[in-house]
């Protein structure tokens, strides 16, 4: 096969770079100022692109918001999967607690991107809310899997409790230190698991 036959189409790398610039700018602005509080013009300016380029990649701001949340979901799922790898249920919860403690105390932290987006989007049929709900379901199912592996009688109930503790820790990130958030969440997770087994 010749080099010509395997070469990427002209402009493809540039288009991919432009899409990444749009998503990066949107991620910063959506997270800092909210989806509704960020105009397409502001994203276009921050990304350093033209309107034509923006609308070539995303027909609407909603399409961009969906892509932003899907990107956030993929990153969070990857981090949670890594935290659960090769450990028992208690170890998985401890690793997840450490991860949440670290994430929730990073500079510029403004809460959970999915909870923030849901607060702005009350309509359950809105594409943004659909992505939020899908990720929340994935997260709850992940906790249910951990609970089932720990052989609790009602994994779904325990999963709902663990998810609520996660949400509380994300809010606590505004006020606490990473070690304090992690230690408190680890203890709460293990207490919830022990209570569910008894």
mmCIF file with all atom_site columns, C-alpha atoms in Angstrom:
data_model
loop_
_atom_site.group_PDB
_atom_site.id
_atom_site.type_symbol
_atom_site.label_atom_id
_atom_site.label_alt_id
_atom_site.label_comp_id
_atom_site.label_asym_id
_atom_site.label_entity_id
_atom_site.label_seq_id
_atom_site.pdbx_PDB_ins_code
_atom_site.Cartn_x
_atom_site.Cartn_y
_atom_site.Cartn_z
_atom_site.occupancy
_atom_site.B_iso_or_equiv
_atom_site.pdbx_formal_charge
_atom_site.auth_seq_id
_atom_site.auth_comp_id
_atom_site.auth_asym_id
_atom_site.auth_atom_id
_atom_site.pdbx_PDB_model_num
ATOM 1   C CA . UNK A 1 1   ? 0.000   0.000  0.000  1.00 0.00 ? 1   UNK A CA 1
ATOM 2   C CA . UNK A 1 2   ? 1.414   3.397  -0.954 1.00 0.00 ? 2   UNK A CA 1
ATOM 3   C CA . UNK A 1 3   ? 1.740   6.432  1.307  1.00 0.00 ? 3   UNK A CA 1
ATOM 4   C CA . UNK A 1 4   ? -0.896  8.192  -0.774 1.00 0.00 ? 4   UNK A CA 1
ATOM 5   C CA . UNK A 1 5   ? -3.394  5.408  -0.188 1.00 0.00 ? 5   UNK A CA 1
ATOM 6   C CA . UNK A 1 6   ? -2.968  5.554  3.588  1.00 0.00 ? 6   UNK A CA 1
ATOM 7   C CA . UNK A 1 7   ? -2.795  9.325  4.015  1.00 0.00 ? 7   UNK A CA 1
ATOM 8   C CA . UNK A 1 8   ? -5.610  11.060 5.876  1.00 0.00 ? 8   UNK A CA 1
ATOM 9   C CA . UNK A 1 9   ? -7.900  13.282 3.822  1.00 0.00 ? 9   UNK A CA 1
ATOM 10  C CA . UNK A 1 10  ? -6.704  16.861 3.523  1.00 0.00 ? 10  UNK A CA 1
ATOM 11  C CA . UNK A 1 11  ? -8.059  19.043 6.326  1.00 0.00 ? 11  UNK A CA 1
ATOM 12  C CA . UNK A 1 12  ? -9.117  16.164 8.570  1.00 0.00 ? 12  UNK A CA 1
ATOM 13  C CA . UNK A 1 13  ? -6.497  16.879 11.245 1.00 0.00 ? 13  UNK A CA 1
ATOM 14  C CA . UNK A 1 14  ? -7.354  20.573 11.153 1.00 0.00 ? 14  UNK A CA 1
ATOM 15  C CA . UNK A 1 15  ? -11.060 19.803 11.556 1.00 0.00 ? 15  UNK A CA 1
ATOM 16  C CA . UNK A 1 16  ? -10.318 17.518 14.506 1.00 0.00 ? 16  UNK A CA 1
ATOM 17  C CA . UNK A 1 17  ? -8.200  20.241 16.111 1.00 0.00 ? 17  UNK A CA 1
ATOM 18  C CA . UNK A 1 18  ? -10.979 22.800 15.620 1.00 0.00 ? 18  UNK A CA 1
ATOM 19  C CA . UNK A 1 19  ? -13.546 20.491 17.210 1.00 0.00 ? 19  UNK A CA 1
ATOM 20  C CA . UNK A 1 20  ? -11.226 19.926 20.166 1.00 0.00 ? 20  UNK A CA 1
ATOM 21  C CA . UNK A 1 21  ? -10.723 23.692 20.599 1.00 0.00 ? 21  UNK A CA 1
ATOM 22  C CA . UNK A 1 22  ? -14.494 24.193 20.603 1.00 0.00 ? 22  UNK A CA 1
ATOM 23  C CA . UNK A 1 23  ? -15.033 21.418 23.161 1.00 0.00 ? 23  UNK A CA 1
ATOM 24  C CA . UNK A 1 24  ? -12.189 22.635 25.382 1.00 0.00 ? 24  UNK A CA 1
ATOM 25  C CA . UNK A 1 25  ? -13.515 26.199 25.365 1.00 0.00 ? 25  UNK A CA 1
ATOM 26  C CA . UNK A 1 26  ? -17.074 24.997 25.978 1.00 0.00 ? 26  UNK A CA 1
ATOM 27  C CA . UNK A 1 27  ? -15.978 22.747 28.857 1.00 0.00 ? 27  UNK A CA 1
ATOM 28  C CA . UNK A 1 28  ? -14.302 25.665 30.644 1.00 0.00 ? 28  UNK A CA 1
ATOM 29  C CA . UNK A 1 29  ? -17.144 28.096 30.030 1.00 0.00 ? 29  UNK A CA 1
ATOM 30  C CA . UNK A 1 30  ? -20.051 25.707 30.631 1.00 0.00 ? 30  UNK A CA 1
ATOM 31  C CA . UNK A 1 31  ? -18.503 24.547 33.890 1.00 0.00 ? 31  UNK A CA 1
ATOM 32  C CA . UNK A 1 32  ? -17.593 28.048 35.114 1.00 0.00 ? 32  UNK A CA 1
ATOM 33  C CA . UNK A 1 33  ? -20.658 29.977 33.954 1.00 0.00 ? 33  UNK A CA 1
ATOM 34  C CA . UNK A 1 34  ? -23.318 27.355 33.252 1.00 0.00 ? 34  UNK A CA 1
ATOM 35  C CA . UNK A 1 35  ? -24.688 26.073 29.971 1.00 0.00 ? 35  UNK A CA 1
ATOM 36  C CA . UNK A 1 36  ? -27.475 28.639 29.784 1.00 0.00 ? 36  UNK A CA 1
ATOM 37  C CA . UNK A 1 37  ? -25.151 31.420 30.913 1.00 0.00 ? 37  UNK A CA 1
ATOM 38  C CA . UNK A 1 38  ? -22.692 30.785 28.076 1.00 0.00 ? 38  UNK A CA 1
ATOM 39  C CA . UNK A 1 39  ? -23.517 31.977 24.574 1.00 0.00 ? 39  UNK A CA 1
ATOM 40  C CA . UNK A 1 40  ? -22.308 30.344 21.379 1.00 0.00 ? 40  UNK A CA 1
ATOM 41  C CA . UNK A 1 41  ? -20.599 33.654 20.507 1.00 0.00 ? 41  UNK A CA 1
ATOM 42  C CA . UNK A 1 42  ? -18.583 33.509 23.719 1.00 0.00 ? 42  UNK A CA 1
ATOM 43  C CA . UNK A 1 43  ? -17.446 29.952 22.938 1.00 0.00 ? 43  UNK A CA 1
ATOM 44  C CA . UNK A 1 44  ? -16.556 30.951 19.379 1.00 0.00 ? 44  UNK A CA 1
ATOM 45  C CA . UNK A 1 45  ? -14.439 33.823 20.681 1.00 0.00 ? 45  UNK A CA 1
ATOM 46  C CA . UNK A 1 46  ? -12.736 31.681 23.344 1.00 0.00 ? 46  UNK A CA 1
ATOM 47  C CA . UNK A 1 47  ? -11.973 28.923 20.826 1.00 0.00 ? 47  UNK A CA 1
ATOM 48  C CA . UNK A 1 48  ? -10.604 31.402 18.286 1.00 0.00 ? 48  UNK A CA 1
ATOM 49  C CA . UNK A 1 49  ? -12.724 30.084 15.438 1.00 0.00 ? 49  UNK A CA 1
ATOM 50  C CA . UNK A 1 50  ? -15.325 31.418 13.039 1.00 0.00 ? 50  UNK A CA 1
ATOM 51  C CA . UNK A 1 51  ? -19.082 30.923 13.316 1.00 0.00 ? 51  UNK A CA 1
ATOM 52  C CA . UNK A 1 52  ? -18.953 28.814 10.170 1.00 0.00 ? 52  UNK A CA 1
ATOM 53  C CA . UNK A 1 53  ? -16.436 26.470 11.797 1.00 0.00 ? 53  UNK A CA 1
ATOM 54  C CA . UNK A 1 54  ? -18.505 26.279 14.994 1.00 0.00 ? 54  UNK A CA 1
ATOM 55  C CA . UNK A 1 55  ? -21.727 25.391 13.208 1.00 0.00 ? 55  UNK A CA 1
ATOM 56  C CA . UNK A 1 56  ? -19.938 22.924 10.945 1.00 0.00 ? 56  UNK A CA 1
ATOM 57  C CA . UNK A 1 57  ? -19.127 20.890 14.055 1.00 0.00 ? 57  UNK A CA 1
ATOM 58  C CA . UNK A 1 58  ? -22.168 21.625 16.229 1.00 0.00 ? 58  UNK A CA 1
ATOM 59  C CA . UNK A 1 59  ? -25.511 22.589 14.698 1.00 0.00 ? 59  UNK A CA 1
ATOM 60  C CA . UNK A 1 60  ? -26.754 24.018 18.013 1.00 0.00 ? 60  UNK A CA 1
ATOM 61  C CA . UNK A 1 61  ? -25.428 24.942 21.430 1.00 0.00 ? 61  UNK A CA 1
ATOM 62  C CA . UNK A 1 62  ? -27.453 22.008 22.783 1.00 0.00 ? 62  UNK A CA 1
ATOM 63  C CA . UNK A 1 63  ? -25.476 19.636 20.535 1.00 0.00 ? 63  UNK A CA 1
ATOM 64  C CA . UNK A 1 64  ? -22.284 21.096 21.989 1.00 0.00 ? 64  UNK A CA 1
ATOM 65  C CA . UNK A 1 65  ? -23.574 20.792 25.559 1.00 0.00 ? 65  UNK A CA 1
ATOM 66  C CA . UNK A 1 66  ? -24.395 17.122 24.923 1.00 0.00 ? 66  UNK A CA 1
ATOM 67  C CA . UNK A 1 67  ? -20.888 16.523 23.535 1.00 0.00 ? 67  UNK A CA 1
ATOM 68  C CA . UNK A 1 68  ? -19.366 18.302 26.548 1.00 0.00 ? 68  UNK A CA 1
ATOM 69  C CA . UNK A 1 69  ? -21.314 16.162 29.019 1.00 0.00 ? 69  UNK A CA 1
ATOM 70  C CA . UNK A 1 70  ? -20.573 12.952 27.102 1.00 0.00 ? 70  UNK A CA 1
ATOM 71  C CA . UNK A 1 71  ? -16.875 13.833 27.262 1.00 0.00 ? 71  UNK A CA 1
ATOM 72  C CA . UNK A 1 72  ? -17.140 14.491 31.015 1.00 0.00 ? 72  UNK A CA 1
ATOM 73  C CA . UNK A 1 73  ? -19.019 11.215 31.500 1.00 0.00 ? 73  UNK A CA 1
ATOM 74  C CA . UNK A 1 74  ? -16.372 9.211  29.625 1.00 0.00 ? 74  UNK A CA 1
ATOM 75  C CA . UNK A 1 75  ? -13.596 10.728 31.746 1.00 0.00 ? 75  UNK A CA 1
ATOM 76  C CA . UNK A 1 76  ? -15.445 10.081 35.004 1.00 0.00 ? 76  UNK A CA 1
ATOM 77  C CA . UNK A 1 77  ? -16.304 6.513  34.043 1.00 0.00 ? 77  UNK A CA 1
ATOM 78  C CA . UNK A 1 78  ? -12.694 5.811  33.150 1.00 0.00 ? 78  UNK A CA 1
ATOM 79  C CA . UNK A 1 79  ? -11.538 7.154  36.516 1.00 0.00 ? 79  UNK A CA 1
ATOM 80  C CA . UNK A 1 80  ? -14.140 5.122  38.416 1.00 0.00 ? 80  UNK A CA 1
ATOM 81  C CA . UNK A 1 81  ? -13.284 1.962  36.455 1.00 0.00 ? 81  UNK A CA 1
ATOM 82  C CA . UNK A 1 82  ? -9.596  2.421  37.331 1.00 0.00 ? 82  UNK A CA 1
ATOM 83  C CA . UNK A 1 83  ? -10.488 2.962  40.997 1.00 0.00 ? 83  UNK A CA 1
ATOM 84  C CA . UNK A 1 84  ? -12.412 -0.353 41.072 1.00 0.00 ? 84  UNK A CA 1
ATOM 85  C CA . UNK A 1 85  ? -9.821  -2.448 39.253 1.00 0.00 ? 85  UNK A CA 1
ATOM 86  C CA . UNK A 1 86  ? -8.298  -5.395 41.110 1.00 0.00 ? 86  UNK A CA 1
ATOM 87  C CA . UNK A 1 87  ? -9.663  -4.549 44.574 1.00 0.00 ? 87  UNK A CA 1
ATOM 88  C CA . UNK A 1 88  ? -12.431 -5.878 46.797 1.00 0.00 ? 88  UNK A CA 1
ATOM 89  C CA . UNK A 1 89  ? -15.672 -3.878 47.292 1.00 0.00 ? 89  UNK A CA 1
ATOM 90  C CA . UNK A 1 90  ? -14.364 -2.028 50.359 1.00 0.00 ? 90  UNK A CA 1
ATOM 91  C CA . UNK A 1 91  ? -11.155 -1.153 48.524 1.00 0.00 ? 91  UNK A CA 1
ATOM 92  C CA . UNK A 1 92  ? -13.147 0.062  45.522 1.00 0.00 ? 92  UNK A CA 1
ATOM 93  C CA . UNK A 1 93  ? -15.195 2.383  47.721 1.00 0.00 ? 93  UNK A CA 1
ATOM 94  C CA . UNK A 1 94  ? -12.065 3.678  49.454 1.00 0.00 ? 94  UNK A CA 1
ATOM 95  C CA . UNK A 1 95  ? -10.412 4.398  46.089 1.00 0.00 ? 95  UNK A CA 1
ATOM 96  C CA . UNK A 1 96  ? -13.541 6.109  44.780 1.00 0.00 ? 96  UNK A CA 1
ATOM 97  C CA . UNK A 1 97  ? -13.726 8.222  47.950 1.00 0.00 ? 97  UNK A CA 1
ATOM 98  C CA . UNK A 1 98  ? -10.106 9.317  47.481 1.00 0.00 ? 98  UNK A CA 1
ATOM 99  C CA . UNK A 1 99  ? -10.807 10.145 43.844 1.00 0.00 ? 99  UNK A CA 1
ATOM 100 C CA . UNK A 1 100 ? -13.887 12.210 44.717 1.00 0.00 ? 100 UNK A CA 1
ATOM 101 C CA . UNK A 1 101 ? -12.018 13.979 47.505 1.00 0.00 ? 101 UNK A CA 1
ATOM 102 C CA . UNK A 1 102 ? -9.258  14.952 45.097 1.00 0.00 ? 102 UNK A CA 1
ATOM 103 C CA . UNK A 1 103 ? -11.624 16.017 42.312 1.00 0.00 ? 103 UNK A CA 1
ATOM 104 C CA . UNK A 1 104 ? -13.868 18.054 44.570 1.00 0.00 ? 104 UNK A CA 1
ATOM 105 C CA . UNK A 1 105 ? -10.999 20.113 45.968 1.00 0.00 ? 105 UNK A CA 1
ATOM 106 C CA . UNK A 1 106 ? -9.249  21.039 42.723 1.00 0.00 ? 106 UNK A CA 1
ATOM 107 C CA . UNK A 1 107 ? -8.820  24.768 41.998 1.00 0.00 ? 107 UNK A CA 1
ATOM 108 C CA . UNK A 1 108 ? -11.876 26.128 40.224 1.00 0.00 ? 108 UNK A CA 1
ATOM 109 C CA . UNK A 1 109 ? -14.128 23.315 41.452 1.00 0.00 ? 109 UNK A CA 1
ATOM 110 C CA . UNK A 1 110 ? -17.779 24.323 41.072 1.00 0.00 ? 110 UNK A CA 1
ATOM 111 C CA . UNK A 1 111 ? -19.589 21.113 41.923 1.00 0.00 ? 111 UNK A CA 1
ATOM 112 C CA . UNK A 1 112 ? -20.648 18.142 39.836 1.00 0.00 ? 112 UNK A CA 1
ATOM 113 C CA . UNK A 1 113 ? -20.992 19.042 36.163 1.00 0.00 ? 113 UNK A CA 1
ATOM 114 C CA . UNK A 1 114 ? -23.984 16.696 35.855 1.00 0.00 ? 114 UNK A CA 1
ATOM 115 C CA . UNK A 1 115 ? -25.865 18.036 38.862 1.00 0.00 ? 115 UNK A CA 1
ATOM 116 C CA . UNK A 1 116 ? -25.172 21.574 37.634 1.00 0.00 ? 116 UNK A CA 1
ATOM 117 C CA . UNK A 1 117 ? -26.492 20.728 34.167 1.00 0.00 ? 117 UNK A CA 1
ATOM 118 C CA . UNK A 1 118 ? -29.595 19.047 35.616 1.00 0.00 ? 118 UNK A CA 1
ATOM 119 C CA . UNK A 1 119 ? -30.338 22.128 37.717 1.00 0.00 ? 119 UNK A CA 1
ATOM 120 C CA . UNK A 1 120 ? -30.357 24.190 34.528 1.00 0.00 ? 120 UNK A CA 1
ATOM 121 C CA . UNK A 1 121 ? -32.430 21.668 32.572 1.00 0.00 ? 121 UNK A CA 1
ATOM 122 C CA . UNK A 1 122 ? -35.630 20.618 34.362 1.00 0.00 ? 122 UNK A CA 1
ATOM 123 C CA . UNK A 1 123 ? -37.209 19.092 31.221 1.00 0.00 ? 123 UNK A CA 1
ATOM 124 C CA . UNK A 1 124 ? -36.525 15.329 31.392 1.00 0.00 ? 124 UNK A CA 1
ATOM 125 C CA . UNK A 1 125 ? -36.797 15.056 27.588 1.00 0.00 ? 125 UNK A CA 1
ATOM 126 C CA . UNK A 1 126 ? -34.158 17.708 26.906 1.00 0.00 ? 126 UNK A CA 1
ATOM 127 C CA . UNK A 1 127 ? -31.077 16.088 25.235 1.00 0.00 ? 127 UNK A CA 1
ATOM 128 C CA . UNK A 1 128 ? -28.845 17.562 27.953 1.00 0.00 ? 128 UNK A CA 1
ATOM 129 C CA . UNK A 1 129 ? -30.965 15.999 30.683 1.00 0.00 ? 129 UNK A CA 1
ATOM 130 C CA . UNK A 1 130 ? -30.987 12.667 28.839 1.00 0.00 ? 130 UNK A CA 1
ATOM 131 C CA . UNK A 1 131 ? -27.164 12.571 28.977 1.00 0.00 ? 131 UNK A CA 1
ATOM 132 C CA . UNK A 1 132 ? -27.187 13.578 32.652 1.00 0.00 ? 132 UNK A CA 1
ATOM 133 C CA . UNK A 1 133 ? -29.726 10.878 33.519 1.00 0.00 ? 133 UNK A CA 1
ATOM 134 C CA . UNK A 1 134 ? -27.799 8.237  31.554 1.00 0.00 ? 134 UNK A CA 1
ATOM 135 C CA . UNK A 1 135 ? -24.602 9.025  33.454 1.00 0.00 ? 135 UNK A CA 1
ATOM 136 C CA . UNK A 1 136 ? -26.413 9.060  36.787 1.00 0.00 ? 136 UNK A CA 1
ATOM 137 C CA . UNK A 1 137 ? -27.861 5.643  35.941 1.00 0.00 ? 137 UNK A CA 1
ATOM 138 C CA . UNK A 1 138 ? -24.389 4.353  35.029 1.00 0.00 ? 138 UNK A CA 1
ATOM 139 C CA . UNK A 1 139 ? -22.989 5.654  38.326 1.00 0.00 ? 139 UNK A CA 1
ATOM 140 C CA . UNK A 1 140 ? -25.818 4.143  40.360 1.00 0.00 ? 140 UNK A CA 1
ATOM 141 C CA . UNK A 1 141 ? -25.372 0.823  38.528 1.00 0.00 ? 141 UNK A CA 1
ATOM 142 C CA . UNK A 1 142 ? -21.642 0.939  39.277 1.00 0.00 ? 142 UNK A CA 1
ATOM 143 C CA . UNK A 1 143 ? -22.392 1.337  42.990 1.00 0.00 ? 143 UNK A CA 1
ATOM 144 C CA . UNK A 1 144 ? -24.978 -1.450 42.760 1.00 0.00 ? 144 UNK A CA 1
ATOM 145 C CA . UNK A 1 145 ? -22.314 -3.711 41.265 1.00 0.00 ? 145 UNK A CA 1
ATOM 146 C CA . UNK A 1 146 ? -19.967 -2.943 44.153 1.00 0.00 ? 146 UNK A CA 1
ATOM 147 C CA . UNK A 1 147 ? -22.768 -3.589 46.644 1.00 0.00 ? 147 UNK A CA 1
ATOM 148 C CA . UNK A 1 148 ? -23.672 -6.875 44.949 1.00 0.00 ? 148 UNK A CA 1
ATOM 149 C CA . UNK A 1 149 ? -20.032 -7.962 45.052 1.00 0.00 ? 149 UNK A CA 1
ATOM 150 C CA . UNK A 1 150 ? -20.107 -7.205 48.796 1.00 0.00 ? 150 UNK A CA 1
ATOM 151 C CA . UNK A 1 151 ? -23.160 -9.502 49.029 1.00 0.00 ? 151 UNK A CA 1
ATOM 152 C CA . UNK A 1 152 ? -25.539 -6.965 50.544 1.00 0.00 ? 152 UNK A CA 1
ATOM 153 C CA . UNK A 1 153 ? -29.207 -8.062 50.496 1.00 0.00 ? 153 UNK A CA 1
ATOM 154 C CA . UNK A 1 154 ? -30.485 -5.034 48.542 1.00 0.00 ? 154 UNK A CA 1
ATOM 155 C CA . UNK A 1 155 ? -27.750 -3.722 46.211 1.00 0.00 ? 155 UNK A CA 1
ATOM 156 C CA . UNK A 1 156 ? -30.041 -1.140 44.578 1.00 0.00 ? 156 UNK A CA 1
ATOM 157 C CA . UNK A 1 157 ? -30.949 0.469  47.888 1.00 0.00 ? 157 UNK A CA 1
ATOM 158 C CA . UNK A 1 158 ? -27.291 0.569  48.922 1.00 0.00 ? 158 UNK A CA 1
ATOM 159 C CA . UNK A 1 159 ? -26.361 2.033  45.525 1.00 0.00 ? 159 UNK A CA 1
ATOM 160 C CA . UNK A 1 160 ? -28.817 4.898  46.025 1.00 0.00 ? 160 UNK A CA 1
ATOM 161 C CA . UNK A 1 161 ? -27.267 5.605  49.424 1.00 0.00 ? 161 UNK A CA 1
ATOM 162 C CA . UNK A 1 162 ? -23.722 5.530  48.027 1.00 0.00 ? 162 UNK A CA 1
ATOM 163 C CA . UNK A 1 163 ? -24.716 7.858  45.200 1.00 0.00 ? 163 UNK A CA 1
ATOM 164 C CA . UNK A 1 164 ? -26.254 10.306 47.655 1.00 0.00 ? 164 UNK A CA 1
ATOM 165 C CA . UNK A 1 165 ? -23.071 10.252 49.729 1.00 0.00 ? 165 UNK A CA 1
ATOM 166 C CA . UNK A 1 166 ? -21.087 10.975 46.556 1.00 0.00 ? 166 UNK A CA 1
ATOM 167 C CA . UNK A 1 167 ? -23.319 13.944 45.799 1.00 0.00 ? 167 UNK A CA 1
ATOM 168 C CA . UNK A 1 168 ? -22.874 15.298 49.317 1.00 0.00 ? 168 UNK A CA 1
ATOM 169 C CA . UNK A 1 169 ? -19.094 14.959 49.078 1.00 0.00 ? 169 UNK A CA 1
ATOM 170 C CA . UNK A 1 170 ? -19.082 16.910 45.819 1.00 0.00 ? 170 UNK A CA 1
ATOM 171 C CA . UNK A 1 171 ? -20.931 19.751 47.558 1.00 0.00 ? 171 UNK A CA 1
ATOM 172 C CA . UNK A 1 172 ? -18.546 19.479 50.513 1.00 0.00 ? 172 UNK A CA 1
ATOM 173 C CA . UNK A 1 173 ? -15.672 20.069 48.125 1.00 0.00 ? 173 UNK A CA 1
ATOM 174 C CA . UNK A 1 174 ? -16.512 23.770 48.163 1.00 0.00 ? 174 UNK A CA 1
ATOM 175 C CA . UNK A 1 175 ? -15.720 23.931 51.861 1.00 0.00 ? 175 UNK A CA 1
ATOM 176 C CA . UNK A 1 176 ? -13.360 21.134 52.851 1.00 0.00 ? 176 UNK A CA 1
ATOM 177 C CA . UNK A 1 177 ? -9.847  19.843 52.330 1.00 0.00 ? 177 UNK A CA 1
ATOM 178 C CA . UNK A 1 178 ? -9.160  16.835 50.054 1.00 0.00 ? 178 UNK A CA 1
ATOM 179 C CA . UNK A 1 179 ? -7.990  14.572 52.898 1.00 0.00 ? 179 UNK A CA 1
ATOM 180 C CA . UNK A 1 180 ? -10.967 15.531 55.054 1.00 0.00 ? 180 UNK A CA 1
ATOM 181 C CA . UNK A 1 181 ? -13.434 14.898 52.211 1.00 0.00 ? 181 UNK A CA 1
ATOM 182 C CA . UNK A 1 182 ? -11.777 11.578 51.332 1.00 0.00 ? 182 UNK A CA 1
ATOM 183 C CA . UNK A 1 183 ? -11.555 10.326 54.905 1.00 0.00 ? 183 UNK A CA 1
ATOM 184 C CA . UNK A 1 184 ? -15.142 11.308 55.725 1.00 0.00 ? 184 UNK A CA 1
ATOM 185 C CA . UNK A 1 185 ? -16.496 9.781  52.521 1.00 0.00 ? 185 UNK A CA 1
ATOM 186 C CA . UNK A 1 186 ? -14.492 6.571  52.972 1.00 0.00 ? 186 UNK A CA 1
ATOM 187 C CA . UNK A 1 187 ? -15.897 6.150  56.481 1.00 0.00 ? 187 UNK A CA 1
ATOM 188 C CA . UNK A 1 188 ? -19.443 6.892  55.296 1.00 0.00 ? 188 UNK A CA 1
ATOM 189 C CA . UNK A 1 189 ? -19.142 4.417  52.400 1.00 0.00 ? 189 UNK A CA 1
ATOM 190 C CA . UNK A 1 190 ? -17.839 1.653  54.662 1.00 0.00 ? 190 UNK A CA 1
ATOM 191 C CA . UNK A 1 191 ? -20.504 2.393  57.285 1.00 0.00 ? 191 UNK A CA 1
ATOM 192 C CA . UNK A 1 192 ? -23.217 2.198  54.608 1.00 0.00 ? 192 UNK A CA 1
ATOM 193 C CA . UNK A 1 193 ? -21.826 -1.113 53.387 1.00 0.00 ? 193 UNK A CA 1
ATOM 194 C CA . UNK A 1 194 ? -21.653 -2.532 56.917 1.00 0.00 ? 194 UNK A CA 1
ATOM 195 C CA . UNK A 1 195 ? -25.181 -1.361 57.723 1.00 0.00 ? 195 UNK A CA 1
ATOM 196 C CA . UNK A 1 196 ? -26.511 -2.916 54.517 1.00 0.00 ? 196 UNK A CA 1
ATOM 197 C CA . UNK A 1 197 ? -24.968 -6.268 55.417 1.00 0.00 ? 197 UNK A CA 1
ATOM 198 C CA . UNK A 1 198 ? -26.413 -6.340 58.950 1.00 0.00 ? 198 UNK A CA 1
#
